[in-house]
Amino acid sequence: KWSEDHWRYYIWSYYRHVEKVDAEIGRVLDAVESTGQLDDTVVIFTSDHGEGLGHHGHTHKNRLYEEALAVPLLVSWPGQLPEDVTNESYLTTGLDIYPSVCDFAGVAPPENLRGQSFRPVLEGATDTAPDYVVCEGNVNQGRIVRTANYKYVVYAGDPVDQLFDMRNDPGETKNLAADPEHADIVQE
C-alpha cells in the first residue's frame, strides 16, 4: 500500500546503499593496488541474495523470483582473465565460490564440496556448464530447479507449483506448470 513517492524513496535509498558499497570496494582495491599486488590478486565480488526492488510487489527475498536469486558475481584478475566479458547464461551458485577460490589458489578443494570451480568458464571454456542449479530460500520454505531455459518453483504448503520460461518470460509473469504442453518439463 505504498504511495508512488514511497516506492521512489525506497529505490533511491537502495541505490544510495549500492553507491556506498561501490565506494568501499574502491577503497579496498586502492589499498591492494598501493601495495603493488593488484596484478597478483583475484577479486571476487558477489552477494548472498538480490533485492525485490518492487518487482512482483516485493522489497525482500522471501519469494524466489530472479530479482532475489540472480546476484552479481564479478571476478577480476588483471592480466590473467579476459576483461570486460559478461556471461549471463552460465548457471552458478554460492556453492561454487569455495572450489573456485581453491582453483585460483592452486590447491585441491575438500572432496565433500558440492560446488564446482567456475574458473574454466572465466578462461573461455564453454563445455563445463551444469545442466541445472537448485536453490532454497526462506528457511527451506521454497525451492527451485533452474535450467538455462526454465525455472521450476515449489513452496512448502502451497499446492500451486510454478514453471517459468526464463527465455521468453524473464519477468516470471506466466505460470506454465499446469499447461499440458509443458508437462514433460515439469516431470523432468
CSV table of C-alpha atoms in Angstrom, one decimal:
chain,number,residue,atom,x,y,z
A,1,LYS,CA,0.0,0.0,0.0
A,2,TRP,CA,2.9,2.3,-0.6
A,3,SER,CA,2.5,5.6,-2.5
A,4,GLU,CA,4.4,6.3,-5.6
A,5,ASP,CA,6.7,8.6,-3.5
A,6,HIS,CA,7.3,5.8,-1.1
A,7,TRP,CA,8.4,3.5,-3.9
A,8,ARG,CA,10.6,6.1,-5.4
A,9,TYR,CA,12.3,6.8,-2.0
A,10,TYR,CA,12.8,3.1,-1.5
A,11,ILE,CA,14.5,2.6,-4.8
A,12,TRP,CA,16.6,5.8,-4.4
A,13,SER,CA,17.7,4.6,-0.9
A,14,TYR,CA,18.6,1.2,-2.3
A,15,TYR,CA,20.8,2.7,-5.0
A,16,ARG,CA,22.4,5.0,-2.5
A,17,HIS,CA,23.4,1.9,-0.5
A,18,VAL,CA,24.8,0.4,-3.7
A,19,GLU,CA,26.9,3.6,-4.2
A,20,LYS,CA,28.2,3.3,-0.7
A,21,VAL,CA,29.2,-0.3,-1.2
A,22,ASP,CA,30.9,0.6,-4.5
A,23,ALA,CA,32.9,3.3,-2.7
A,24,GLU,CA,34.1,0.9,-0.1
A,25,ILE,CA,35.1,-1.7,-2.7
A,26,GLY,CA,37.1,1.1,-4.4
A,27,ARG,CA,38.9,1.8,-1.1
A,28,VAL,CA,39.8,-1.9,-0.7
A,29,LEU,CA,41.1,-2.1,-4.3
A,30,ASP,CA,43.1,1.1,-3.9
A,31,ALA,CA,44.7,-0.4,-0.8
A,32,VAL,CA,45.7,-3.6,-2.6
A,33,GLU,CA,47.0,-1.5,-5.5
A,34,SER,CA,49.1,0.7,-3.2
A,35,THR,CA,50.9,-2.5,-2.1
A,36,GLY,CA,51.8,-3.4,-5.7
A,37,GLN,CA,49.8,-6.6,-5.5
A,38,LEU,CA,46.8,-5.9,-7.6
A,39,ASP,CA,48.1,-7.9,-10.5
A,40,ASP,CA,48.6,-10.9,-8.2
A,41,THR,CA,45.1,-10.6,-6.6
A,42,VAL,CA,41.9,-12.4,-7.8
A,43,VAL,CA,39.0,-10.2,-6.8
A,44,ILE,CA,35.6,-11.9,-6.5
A,45,PHE,CA,32.5,-9.8,-5.7
A,46,THR,CA,29.1,-11.3,-5.0
A,47,SER,CA,26.2,-11.1,-2.7
A,48,ASP,CA,24.1,-13.6,-0.7
A,49,HIS,CA,20.8,-12.5,-2.3
A,50,GLY,CA,19.3,-9.9,-4.6
A,51,GLU,CA,16.6,-7.4,-3.9
A,52,GLY,CA,13.0,-7.3,-5.0
A,53,LEU,CA,13.1,-3.6,-5.9
A,54,GLY,CA,9.4,-3.6,-6.2
A,55,HIS,CA,9.2,-6.3,-8.9
A,56,HIS,CA,6.2,-8.5,-8.2
A,57,GLY,CA,5.4,-6.1,-5.4
A,58,HIS,CA,8.3,-7.3,-3.2
A,59,THR,CA,11.1,-5.5,-1.4
A,60,HIS,CA,12.7,-8.5,0.1
A,61,LYS,CA,13.9,-12.1,-0.7
A,62,ASN,CA,11.1,-14.2,0.7
A,63,ARG,CA,9.9,-15.3,-2.8
A,64,LEU,CA,12.2,-17.0,-5.2
A,65,TYR,CA,11.9,-14.6,-8.2
A,66,GLU,CA,15.0,-13.8,-10.2
A,67,GLU,CA,15.4,-10.4,-8.6
A,68,ALA,CA,16.2,-12.2,-5.3
A,69,LEU,CA,18.2,-15.1,-6.8
A,70,ALA,CA,20.3,-13.6,-9.6
A,71,VAL,CA,23.1,-11.9,-7.7
A,72,PRO,CA,26.2,-10.2,-9.0
A,73,LEU,CA,29.3,-12.3,-9.5
A,74,LEU,CA,32.2,-10.3,-10.7
A,75,VAL,CA,35.7,-11.8,-11.0
A,76,SER,CA,38.8,-9.9,-11.9
A,77,TRP,CA,42.4,-11.0,-12.2
A,78,PRO,CA,44.4,-8.4,-14.2
A,79,GLY,CA,46.5,-9.9,-16.9
A,80,GLN,CA,45.2,-13.4,-16.3
A,81,LEU,CA,41.4,-13.3,-17.1
A,82,PRO,CA,39.8,-11.7,-20.1
A,83,GLU,CA,38.4,-8.3,-19.2
A,84,ASP,CA,35.0,-6.7,-19.9
A,85,VAL,CA,33.3,-10.1,-20.6
A,86,THR,CA,29.8,-10.7,-19.4
A,87,ASN,CA,28.3,-14.2,-19.3
A,88,GLU,CA,24.6,-14.2,-18.4
A,89,SER,CA,23.9,-17.8,-19.3
A,90,TYR,CA,26.3,-19.8,-17.1
A,91,LEU,CA,24.5,-21.3,-14.1
A,92,THR,CA,26.4,-20.9,-10.8
A,93,THR,CA,25.6,-20.7,-7.1
A,94,GLY,CA,27.4,-19.6,-4.0
A,95,LEU,CA,28.5,-23.3,-3.6
A,96,ASP,CA,30.9,-22.7,-6.5
A,97,ILE,CA,32.8,-19.8,-4.8
A,98,TYR,CA,34.9,-22.0,-2.5
A,99,PRO,CA,36.1,-24.5,-5.2
A,100,SER,CA,36.8,-21.6,-7.5
A,101,VAL,CA,39.0,-19.9,-4.8
A,102,CYS,CA,40.8,-23.2,-4.3
A,103,ASP,CA,41.3,-23.5,-8.1
A,104,PHE,CA,42.7,-19.9,-8.3
A,105,ALA,CA,45.0,-20.7,-5.3
A,106,GLY,CA,46.2,-23.9,-6.9
A,107,VAL,CA,45.1,-26.1,-4.1
A,108,ALA,CA,42.7,-29.1,-4.2
A,109,PRO,CA,39.3,-28.4,-2.7
A,110,PRO,CA,37.9,-30.7,0.0
A,111,GLU,CA,36.3,-33.7,-1.5
A,112,ASN,CA,32.9,-33.2,0.1
A,113,LEU,CA,32.2,-29.9,-1.7
A,114,ARG,CA,29.1,-29.8,-3.9
A,115,GLY,CA,30.1,-26.8,-6.0
A,116,GLN,CA,32.5,-26.7,-8.9
A,117,SER,CA,35.1,-24.1,-10.0
A,118,PHE,CA,33.9,-21.5,-12.5
A,119,ARG,CA,37.5,-20.6,-13.3
A,120,PRO,CA,37.4,-22.6,-16.6
A,121,VAL,CA,34.4,-20.6,-17.8
A,122,LEU,CA,36.2,-17.3,-16.9
A,123,GLU,CA,39.1,-18.5,-19.0
A,124,GLY,CA,36.8,-19.2,-22.0
A,125,ALA,CA,35.6,-22.9,-21.6
A,126,THR,CA,32.1,-23.5,-22.9
A,127,ASP,CA,31.5,-27.1,-22.1
A,128,THR,CA,31.6,-27.0,-18.3
A,129,ALA,CA,28.2,-25.5,-17.5
A,130,PRO,CA,25.9,-27.5,-15.2
A,131,ASP,CA,22.6,-28.6,-16.7
A,132,TYR,CA,20.8,-27.0,-13.7
A,133,VAL,CA,21.2,-25.5,-10.3
A,134,VAL,CA,19.0,-25.8,-7.2
A,135,CYS,CA,18.2,-23.2,-4.6
A,136,GLU,CA,16.2,-23.0,-1.5
A,137,GLY,CA,15.0,-19.9,0.4
A,138,ASN,CA,13.2,-18.6,3.4
A,139,VAL,CA,14.3,-21.3,5.8
A,140,ASN,CA,13.6,-24.1,3.4
A,141,GLN,CA,10.1,-22.9,2.6
A,142,GLY,CA,10.7,-22.7,-1.1
A,143,ARG,CA,12.9,-24.5,-3.6
A,144,ILE,CA,13.7,-24.1,-7.2
A,145,VAL,CA,15.4,-26.0,-10.0
A,146,ARG,CA,16.8,-23.6,-12.6
A,147,THR,CA,18.0,-24.6,-16.1
A,148,ALA,CA,19.1,-22.3,-18.8
A,149,ASN,CA,15.6,-22.2,-20.1
A,150,TYR,CA,13.2,-22.9,-17.3
A,151,LYS,CA,12.7,-22.4,-13.6
A,152,TYR,CA,10.5,-24.7,-11.5
A,153,VAL,CA,9.4,-23.4,-8.1
A,154,VAL,CA,7.6,-25.1,-5.2
A,155,TYR,CA,6.8,-23.7,-1.7
A,156,ALA,CA,6.0,-25.7,1.4
A,157,GLY,CA,2.3,-25.9,2.0
A,158,ASP,CA,1.4,-24.3,-1.3
A,159,PRO,CA,-0.4,-26.6,-3.7
A,160,VAL,CA,0.5,-24.5,-6.7
A,161,ASP,CA,3.8,-25.3,-8.4
A,162,GLN,CA,5.3,-22.8,-10.7
A,163,LEU,CA,7.1,-23.2,-14.0
A,164,PHE,CA,8.5,-20.2,-15.9
A,165,ASP,CA,10.0,-20.0,-19.3
A,166,MET,CA,13.0,-17.8,-18.5
A,167,ARG,CA,14.0,-17.1,-22.1
A,168,ASN,CA,10.5,-15.9,-23.2
A,169,ASP,CA,9.2,-14.7,-19.9
A,170,PRO,CA,12.1,-13.4,-17.8
A,171,GLY,CA,9.7,-11.4,-15.7
A,172,GLU,CA,8.1,-14.6,-14.5
A,173,THR,CA,4.6,-13.5,-15.2
A,174,LYS,CA,3.0,-16.7,-16.8
A,175,ASN,CA,3.0,-19.9,-14.7
A,176,LEU,CA,3.3,-22.8,-17.2
A,177,ALA,CA,3.2,-25.6,-14.6
A,178,ALA,CA,-0.4,-26.7,-15.3
A,179,ASP,CA,0.0,-26.2,-19.1
A,180,PRO,CA,-0.2,-29.7,-20.7
A,181,GLU,CA,2.3,-28.6,-23.3
A,182,HIS,CA,4.9,-28.2,-20.6
A,183,ALA,CA,4.1,-31.4,-18.6
A,184,ASP,CA,7.3,-33.1,-19.8
A,185,ILE,CA,9.4,-30.2,-18.4
A,186,VAL,CA,7.6,-30.3,-15.1
A,187,GLN,CA,8.1,-34.1,-14.9
A,188,GLU,CA,11.8,-33.7,-15.7
